[in-house]
PDB file of C-alpha atoms in Angstrom:
ATOM      1  CA  LYS E1474      68.159 -41.521 -25.691  1.00 79.00           C
ATOM      2  CA  GLN E1475      67.925 -37.800 -26.353  1.00 83.00           C
ATOM      3  CA  GLU E1476      64.402 -36.416 -26.693  1.00 90.00           C
ATOM      4  CA  VAL E1477      63.579 -32.818 -27.491  1.00 94.00           C
ATOM      5  CA  THR E1478      60.211 -31.267 -26.670  1.00 95.00           C
ATOM      6  CA  GLN E1479      58.876 -27.893 -27.727  1.00 96.00           C
ATOM      7  CA  ILE E1480      56.030 -26.056 -26.048  1.00 91.00           C
ATOM      8  CA  PRO E1481      53.671 -24.677 -27.209  1.00 91.00           C
ATOM      9  CA  ALA E1482      52.992 -26.459 -30.493  1.00 94.00           C
ATOM     10  CA  ALA E1483      51.361 -23.323 -31.881  1.00 96.00           C
ATOM     11  CA  LEU E1484      51.237 -19.697 -30.897  1.00 95.00           C
ATOM     12  CA  SER E1485      49.346 -16.688 -32.244  1.00 97.00           C
ATOM     13  CA  VAL E1486      50.253 -13.187 -31.125  1.00 96.00           C
ATOM     14  CA  PRO E1487      49.547  -9.618 -32.234  1.00 97.00           C
ATOM     15  CA  GLU E1488      52.298  -7.696 -33.951  1.00 97.00           C
ATOM     16  CA  GLY E1489      54.724  -5.954 -31.612  1.00 97.00           C
ATOM     17  CA  GLU E1490      54.456  -8.459 -28.791  1.00 97.00           C
ATOM     18  CA  ASN E1491      57.541  -9.984 -27.164  1.00 97.00           C
ATOM     19  CA  LEU E1492      57.362 -13.769 -26.973  1.00 95.00           C
ATOM     20  CA  VAL E1493      59.212 -16.808 -25.693  1.00 96.00           C
ATOM     21  CA  LEU E1494      59.440 -20.230 -27.280  1.00 96.00           C
ATOM     22  CA  ASN E1495      60.445 -23.147 -25.089  1.00 96.00           C
ATOM     23  CA  CYS E1496      62.574 -26.196 -25.770  1.00 97.00           C
ATOM     24  CA  SER E1497      63.433 -28.963 -23.321  1.00 96.00           C
ATOM     25  CA  PHE E1498      65.820 -31.887 -23.752  1.00 92.00           C
ATOM     26  CA  THR E1499      66.277 -35.028 -21.699  1.00 91.00           C
ATOM     27  CA  ASP E1500      70.048 -35.501 -21.948  1.00 87.00           C
ATOM     28  CA  SER E1501      72.289 -32.597 -20.971  1.00 85.00           C
ATOM     29  CA  ALA E1502      75.276 -34.203 -22.698  1.00 87.00           C
ATOM     30  CA  ILE E1503      75.095 -32.046 -25.813  1.00 87.00           C
ATOM     31  CA  TYR E1504      77.733 -30.284 -27.883  1.00 87.00           C
ATOM     32  CA  ASN E1505      75.365 -27.482 -28.790  1.00 90.00           C
ATOM     33  CA  LEU E1506      71.769 -26.499 -29.282  1.00 93.00           C
ATOM     34  CA  GLN E1507      70.504 -24.772 -32.390  1.00 94.00           C
ATOM     35  CA  TRP E1508      67.371 -22.872 -33.229  1.00 97.00           C
ATOM     36  CA  PHE E1509      66.027 -22.994 -36.774  1.00 97.00           C
ATOM     37  CA  ARG E1510      63.235 -21.323 -38.666  1.00 97.00           C
ATOM     38  CA  GLN E1511      61.210 -23.116 -41.344  1.00 96.00           C
ATOM     39  CA  ASP E1512      58.798 -21.447 -43.720  1.00 94.00           C
ATOM     40  CA  PRO E1513      56.035 -23.589 -45.269  1.00 88.00           C
ATOM     41  CA  GLY E1514      57.390 -26.042 -47.844  1.00 82.00           C
ATOM     42  CA  LYS E1515      60.911 -24.749 -47.419  1.00 86.00           C
ATOM     43  CA  GLY E1516      64.137 -25.867 -45.828  1.00 90.00           C
ATOM     44  CA  LEU E1517      65.492 -24.790 -42.470  1.00 94.00           C
ATOM     45  CA  THR E1518      67.340 -21.563 -41.767  1.00 95.00           C
ATOM     46  CA  SER E1519      69.747 -21.594 -38.841  1.00 94.00           C
ATOM     47  CA  LEU E1520      69.022 -18.744 -36.441  1.00 96.00           C
ATOM     48  CA  LEU E1521      71.266 -19.237 -33.438  1.00 96.00           C
ATOM     49  CA  LEU E1522      73.735 -21.835 -32.210  1.00 94.00           C
ATOM     50  CA  ILE E1523      74.612 -22.040 -28.515  1.00 94.00           C
ATOM     51  CA  GLN E1524      77.695 -24.009 -27.604  1.00 91.00           C
ATOM     52  CA  SER E1525      77.528 -26.268 -24.583  1.00 89.00           C
ATOM     53  CA  SER E1526      79.769 -23.901 -22.631  1.00 90.00           C
ATOM     54  CA  GLN E1527      77.681 -20.828 -23.441  1.00 92.00           C
ATOM     55  CA  ARG E1528      74.577 -19.485 -21.739  1.00 94.00           C
ATOM     56  CA  GLU E1529      73.086 -17.380 -24.518  1.00 95.00           C
ATOM     57  CA  GLN E1530      73.416 -16.031 -28.037  1.00 95.00           C
ATOM     58  CA  THR E1531      71.869 -12.950 -29.602  1.00 96.00           C
ATOM     59  CA  SER E1532      71.140 -11.952 -33.174  1.00 95.00           C
ATOM     60  CA  GLY E1533      69.102  -8.825 -33.793  1.00 97.00           C
ATOM     61  CA  ARG E1534      65.702  -9.244 -32.166  1.00 97.00           C
ATOM     62  CA  LEU E1535      66.424 -12.860 -31.277  1.00 97.00           C
ATOM     63  CA  ASN E1536      67.977 -14.119 -28.076  1.00 97.00           C
ATOM     64  CA  ALA E1537      68.458 -17.770 -27.220  1.00 97.00           C
ATOM     65  CA  SER E1538      69.443 -19.098 -23.827  1.00 96.00           C
ATOM     66  CA  LEU E1539      70.670 -22.487 -22.703  1.00 95.00           C
ATOM     67  CA  ASP E1540      70.426 -24.026 -19.238  1.00 94.00           C
ATOM     68  CA  LYS E1541      71.946 -27.484 -19.387  1.00 90.00           C
ATOM     69  CA  SER E1542      71.314 -28.240 -15.725  1.00 90.00           C
ATOM     70  CA  SER E1543      67.567 -27.975 -16.228  1.00 92.00           C
ATOM     71  CA  GLY E1544      67.612 -29.253 -19.804  1.00 93.00           C
ATOM     72  CA  ARG E1545      65.993 -26.136 -21.212  1.00 95.00           C
ATOM     73  CA  SER E1546      66.493 -23.569 -23.908  1.00 96.00           C
ATOM     74  CA  THR E1547      64.372 -20.570 -24.757  1.00 97.00           C
ATOM     75  CA  LEU E1548      64.124 -18.412 -27.853  1.00 97.00           C
ATOM     76  CA  TYR E1549      63.073 -14.860 -27.140  1.00 97.00           C
ATOM     77  CA  ILE E1550      61.693 -12.782 -29.998  1.00 97.00           C
ATOM     78  CA  ALA E1551      61.386  -9.086 -29.333  1.00 97.00           C
ATOM     79  CA  ALA E1552      58.866  -6.807 -31.015  1.00 97.00           C
ATOM     80  CA  SER E1553      57.408  -9.557 -33.206  1.00 97.00           C
ATOM     81  CA  GLN E1554      56.528  -8.805 -36.841  1.00 97.00           C
ATOM     82  CA  PRO E1555      54.263 -10.599 -39.351  1.00 97.00           C
ATOM     83  CA  GLY E1556      57.409 -11.675 -41.179  1.00 96.00           C
ATOM     84  CA  ASP E1557      58.372 -13.717 -38.119  1.00 97.00           C
ATOM     85  CA  SER E1558      55.480 -16.090 -38.845  1.00 97.00           C
ATOM     86  CA  ALA E1559      57.027 -19.524 -39.370  1.00 97.00           C
ATOM     87  CA  THR E1560      57.751 -22.787 -37.578  1.00 97.00           C
ATOM     88  CA  TYR E1561      60.617 -22.603 -35.115  1.00 98.00           C
ATOM     89  CA  LEU E1562      62.577 -25.756 -34.359  1.00 98.00           C
ATOM     90  CA  CYS E1563      65.201 -26.440 -31.757  1.00 97.00           C
ATOM     91  CA  ALA E1564      67.723 -29.225 -32.135  1.00 95.00           C
ATOM     92  CA  GLY E1565      70.364 -30.692 -29.876  1.00 92.00           C
ATOM     93  CA  ASN E1566      73.637 -32.225 -31.023  1.00 89.00           C
ATOM     94  CA  PRO E1567      74.197 -35.007 -28.475  1.00 87.00           C
ATOM     95  CA  PHE E1568      77.536 -36.470 -27.384  1.00 85.00           C
ATOM     96  CA  SER E1569      76.173 -39.849 -28.389  1.00 81.00           C
ATOM     97  CA  SER E1570      76.300 -38.828 -32.048  1.00 78.00           C
ATOM     98  CA  GLY E1571      80.031 -38.164 -31.914  1.00 76.00           C
ATOM     99  CA  ASN E1572      81.424 -35.223 -33.816  1.00 72.00           C
ATOM    100  CA  THR E1573      78.808 -35.535 -36.548  1.00 77.00           C
ATOM    101  CA  GLY E1574      75.874 -33.675 -37.988  1.00 77.00           C
ATOM    102  CA  LYS E1575      73.274 -35.806 -36.256  1.00 88.00           C
ATOM    103  CA  LEU E1576      70.813 -33.432 -34.646  1.00 92.00           C
ATOM    104  CA  ILE E1577      67.799 -34.420 -32.557  1.00 94.00           C
ATOM    105  CA  PHE E1578      64.913 -32.113 -33.397  1.00 96.00           C
ATOM    106  CA  GLY E1579      61.856 -31.044 -31.466  1.00 96.00           C
ATOM    107  CA  GLN E1580      58.474 -31.048 -33.191  1.00 96.00           C
ATOM    108  CA  GLY E1581      58.528 -27.277 -33.548  1.00 96.00           C
ATOM    109  CA  THR E1582      56.397 -24.309 -32.550  1.00 97.00           C
ATOM    110  CA  THR E1583      54.303 -22.744 -35.307  1.00 97.00           C
ATOM    111  CA  LEU E1584      54.146 -19.010 -34.773  1.00 97.00           C
ATOM    112  CA  GLN E1585      51.618 -16.656 -36.324  1.00 97.00           C
ATOM    113  CA  VAL E1586      52.080 -12.927 -35.853  1.00 97.00           C
ATOM    114  CA  LYS E1587      48.934 -10.989 -36.749  1.00 97.00           C
ATOM    115  CA  PRO E1588      49.204  -7.458 -38.161  1.00 95.00           C
TER     116      PRO E1588
ATOM    117  CA  LYS T 897      77.909 -17.619 -52.285  1.00 67.00           C
ATOM    118  CA  ALA T 898      75.450 -20.267 -53.474  1.00 80.00           C
ATOM    119  CA  GLY T 899      73.514 -22.177 -50.845  1.00 93.00           C
ATOM    120  CA  VAL T 900      72.760 -25.862 -50.575  1.00 96.00           C
ATOM    121  CA  THR T 901      71.060 -27.087 -53.743  1.00 97.00           C
ATOM    122  CA  GLN T 902      68.744 -30.074 -53.816  1.00 97.00           C
ATOM    123  CA  THR T 903      67.291 -31.640 -56.944  1.00 96.00           C
ATOM    124  CA  PRO T 904      64.665 -32.412 -57.924  1.00 97.00           C
ATOM    125  CA  ARG T 905      62.333 -30.156 -55.959  1.00 96.00           C
ATOM    126  CA  TYR T 906      59.339 -32.461 -56.361  1.00 97.00           C
ATOM    127  CA  LEU T 907      59.087 -36.133 -57.205  1.00 96.00           C
ATOM    128  CA  ILE T 908      56.171 -38.506 -57.642  1.00 97.00           C
ATOM    129  CA  LYS T 909      56.792 -42.240 -57.655  1.00 97.00           C
ATOM    130  CA  THR T 910      54.765 -45.409 -57.236  1.00 97.00           C
ATOM    131  CA  ARG T 911      55.244 -48.165 -54.698  1.00 97.00           C
ATOM    132  CA  GLY T 912      58.072 -50.531 -55.492  1.00 97.00           C
ATOM    133  CA  GLN T 913      60.054 -48.042 -57.549  1.00 98.00           C
ATOM    134  CA  GLN T 914      63.373 -46.581 -56.521  1.00 97.00           C
ATOM    135  CA  VAL T 915      64.450 -42.963 -56.366  1.00 98.00           C
ATOM    136  CA  THR T 916      67.689 -40.983 -56.235  1.00 98.00           C
ATOM    137  CA  LEU T 917      67.905 -37.537 -54.699  1.00 98.00           C
ATOM    138  CA  SER T 918      70.819 -35.152 -55.141  1.00 98.00           C
ATOM    139  CA  CYS T 919      72.412 -32.564 -52.873  1.00 98.00           C
ATOM    140  CA  SER T 920      75.147 -30.074 -53.725  1.00 98.00           C
ATOM    141  CA  PRO T 921      76.633 -28.515 -50.595  1.00 97.00           C
ATOM    142  CA  ILE T 922      77.946 -25.009 -50.161  1.00 96.00           C
ATOM    143  CA  SER T 923      81.332 -24.633 -51.806  1.00 95.00           C
ATOM    144  CA  GLY T 924      84.066 -25.728 -49.405  1.00 93.00           C
ATOM    145  CA  HIS T 925      81.744 -27.728 -47.169  1.00 93.00           C
ATOM    146  CA  ARG T 926      82.807 -31.326 -46.764  1.00 93.00           C
ATOM    147  CA  SER T 927      80.001 -32.668 -44.573  1.00 93.00           C
ATOM    148  CA  VAL T 928      76.546 -33.513 -45.890  1.00 95.00           C
ATOM    149  CA  SER T 929      73.719 -34.787 -43.675  1.00 95.00           C
ATOM    150  CA  TRP T 930      70.319 -36.063 -44.761  1.00 97.00           C
ATOM    151  CA  TYR T 931      67.040 -35.768 -42.873  1.00 97.00           C
ATOM    152  CA  GLN T 932      63.511 -37.002 -43.460  1.00 97.00           C
ATOM    153  CA  GLN T 933      60.641 -34.735 -42.418  1.00 96.00           C
ATOM    154  CA  THR T 934      57.066 -35.985 -42.031  1.00 95.00           C
ATOM    155  CA  PRO T 935      54.069 -34.454 -40.254  1.00 91.00           C
ATOM    156  CA  GLY T 936      53.898 -37.361 -37.823  1.00 89.00           C
ATOM    157  CA  GLN T 937      57.552 -38.023 -37.015  1.00 92.00           C
ATOM    158  CA  GLY T 938      59.028 -34.585 -37.595  1.00 93.00           C
ATOM    159  CA  LEU T 939      62.669 -34.361 -38.629  1.00 95.00           C
ATOM    160  CA  GLN T 940      64.655 -37.568 -38.385  1.00 96.00           C
ATOM    161  CA  PHE T 941      68.330 -38.071 -39.149  1.00 95.00           C
ATOM    162  CA  LEU T 942      69.123 -40.441 -42.006  1.00 96.00           C
ATOM    163  CA  PHE T 943      72.910 -40.332 -42.399  1.00 93.00           C
ATOM    164  CA  GLU T 944      75.926 -38.079 -42.683  1.00 94.00           C
ATOM    165  CA  TYR T 945      78.868 -38.176 -45.049  1.00 94.00           C
ATOM    166  CA  PHE T 946      82.231 -36.531 -44.626  1.00 93.00           C
ATOM    167  CA  SER T 947      85.010 -36.804 -47.192  1.00 91.00           C
ATOM    168  CA  GLU T 948      83.173 -39.602 -49.018  1.00 94.00           C
ATOM    169  CA  THR T 949      82.789 -41.694 -45.843  1.00 94.00           C
ATOM    170  CA  GLN T 950      79.574 -42.350 -43.965  1.00 93.00           C
ATOM    171  CA  ARG T 951      80.194 -40.922 -40.519  1.00 90.00           C
ATOM    172  CA  ASN T 952      76.868 -41.658 -38.850  1.00 90.00           C
ATOM    173  CA  LYS T 953      73.615 -43.406 -39.651  1.00 93.00           C
ATOM    174  CA  GLY T 954      70.094 -43.118 -38.263  1.00 93.00           C
ATOM    175  CA  ASN T 955      67.540 -45.834 -37.607  1.00 93.00           C
ATOM    176  CA  PHE T 956      66.223 -46.381 -41.096  1.00 96.00           C
ATOM    177  CA  PRO T 957      65.955 -49.655 -43.038  1.00 96.00           C
ATOM    178  CA  GLY T 958      68.611 -50.684 -45.496  1.00 95.00           C
ATOM    179  CA  ARG T 959      66.411 -49.496 -48.373  1.00 97.00           C
ATOM    180  CA  PHE T 960      67.784 -46.053 -47.587  1.00 98.00           C
ATOM    181  CA  SER T 961      71.350 -45.550 -48.731  1.00 97.00           C
ATOM    182  CA  GLY T 962      73.615 -42.729 -49.716  1.00 97.00           C
ATOM    183  CA  ARG T 963      76.998 -41.785 -50.996  1.00 97.00           C
ATOM    184  CA  GLN T 964      79.235 -38.800 -51.355  1.00 97.00           C
ATOM    185  CA  PHE T 965      81.487 -37.936 -54.251  1.00 97.00           C
ATOM    186  CA  SER T 966      84.953 -36.412 -54.248  1.00 95.00           C
ATOM    187  CA  ASN T 967      83.466 -32.948 -54.929  1.00 94.00           C
ATOM    188  CA  SER T 968      81.335 -33.352 -51.764  1.00 95.00           C
ATOM    189  CA  ARG T 969      78.091 -33.669 -53.693  1.00 97.00           C
ATOM    190  CA  SER T 970      75.883 -36.335 -52.191  1.00 98.00           C
ATOM    191  CA  GLU T 971      73.097 -38.583 -53.336  1.00 98.00           C
ATOM    192  CA  MET T 972      70.627 -40.643 -51.402  1.00 98.00           C
ATOM    193  CA  ASN T 973      68.745 -43.579 -52.796  1.00 98.00           C
ATOM    194  CA  VAL T 974      65.563 -45.230 -51.630  1.00 97.00           C
ATOM    195  CA  SER T 975      64.746 -48.608 -53.130  1.00 95.00           C
ATOM    196  CA  THR T 976      61.435 -50.462 -53.140  1.00 97.00           C
ATOM    197  CA  LEU T 977      59.460 -47.382 -52.208  1.00 97.00           C
ATOM    198  CA  GLU T 978      56.642 -47.636 -49.684  1.00 97.00           C
ATOM    199  CA  LEU T 979      53.753 -45.248 -49.090  1.00 97.00           C
ATOM    200  CA  GLY T 980      55.326 -44.275 -45.767  1.00 96.00           C
ATOM    201  CA  ASP T 981      58.395 -42.951 -47.562  1.00 97.00           C
ATOM    202  CA  SER T 982      56.402 -39.913 -48.682  1.00 97.00           C
ATOM    203  CA  ALA T 983      58.164 -37.016 -47.020  1.00 97.00           C
ATOM    204  CA  LEU T 984      60.268 -33.919 -47.432  1.00 97.00           C
ATOM    205  CA  TYR T 985      63.907 -34.963 -47.673  1.00 97.00           C
ATOM    206  CA  LEU T 986      66.356 -32.325 -46.550  1.00 97.00           C
ATOM    207  CA  CYS T 987      70.097 -32.207 -46.792  1.00 96.00           C
ATOM    208  CA  ALA T 988      72.393 -29.976 -44.808  1.00 95.00           C
ATOM    209  CA  SER T 989      76.033 -29.101 -45.225  1.00 94.00           C
ATOM    210  CA  SER T 990      78.790 -27.820 -42.989  1.00 92.00           C
ATOM    211  CA  LEU T 991      82.547 -27.447 -43.040  1.00 89.00           C
ATOM    212  CA  GLY T 992      82.913 -30.685 -41.133  1.00 80.00           C
ATOM    213  CA  ARG T 993      82.908 -29.913 -37.431  1.00 75.00           C
ATOM    214  CA  PRO T 994      79.176 -29.709 -36.765  1.00 67.00           C
ATOM    215  CA  THR T 995      79.604 -29.767 -33.011  1.00 71.00           C
ATOM    216  CA  ASN T 996      80.571 -26.111 -33.126  1.00 76.00           C
ATOM    217  CA  GLU T 997      79.198 -24.846 -36.409  1.00 85.00           C
ATOM    218  CA  LYS T 998      75.810 -24.225 -37.941  1.00 87.00           C
ATOM    219  CA  LEU T 999      74.211 -26.546 -40.443  1.00 90.00           C
ATOM    220  CA  PHE T1000      72.966 -25.022 -43.686  1.00 93.00           C
ATOM    221  CA  PHE T1001      69.899 -26.700 -45.169  1.00 95.00           C
ATOM    222  CA  GLY T1002      68.641 -26.940 -48.716  1.00 96.00           C
ATOM    223  CA  SER T1003      65.003 -26.391 -49.698  1.00 95.00           C
ATOM    224  CA  GLY T1004      64.393 -30.104 -49.823  1.00 96.00           C
ATOM    225  CA  THR T1005      62.930 -32.656 -52.196  1.00 97.00           C
ATOM    226  CA  GLN T1006      59.243 -33.384 -51.683  1.00 96.00           C
ATOM    227  CA  LEU T1007      58.704 -37.077 -52.454  1.00 97.00           C
ATOM    228  CA  SER T1008      55.212 -38.449 -52.936  1.00 97.00           C
ATOM    229  CA  VAL T1009      54.758 -42.214 -53.203  1.00 97.00           C
ATOM    230  CA  LEU T1010      51.454 -43.333 -54.723  1.00 96.00           C
TER     231      LEU T1010
END
């Protein structure tokens, strides 16, 4: 059974700092891994999707990596800004779900960037 | 291009009642997935529909059901509501091959069961 763990649960940093969010998963048999952002009381916004065959994806100040052999993914945020404050969730799409939209989510990391 | 639309945004019900939530996917998207989000359990998969057929189902009791219409709009229904059903219900849409494409989420329906 796929389990996804995110560390730390919460993080507070000063503006401008580079930071790394961690995600680990127990089953490496995944189609892809996605990183999402969720603002309070809102839905999820997809940030990056890494296919199983890929090692990393980049979008602006965000870079996500995937290491299936160790069951880990990281989200790197460069030059953090107060607007980056949100909860960040990673989710794996396991082989066991077939070609469907069943994602297994971590509990998230709540990030606060202080001005 | 309009995003995923969920209605209503907020809902208050009492135990024993039933509720229907609606989700309109992005135009052209044929897959709709539903998730339940609670502070204790996080995000949990409920079910997914593709071309009016349920393609996958999570570990929820039979009180939770859904359907999808020919225009890809989807509804989920919860019967005999329990206090533990209070949650944010999110739907997500995609073109239909979610193993290699992003899911787009709506803002959710916040259900409170009293």
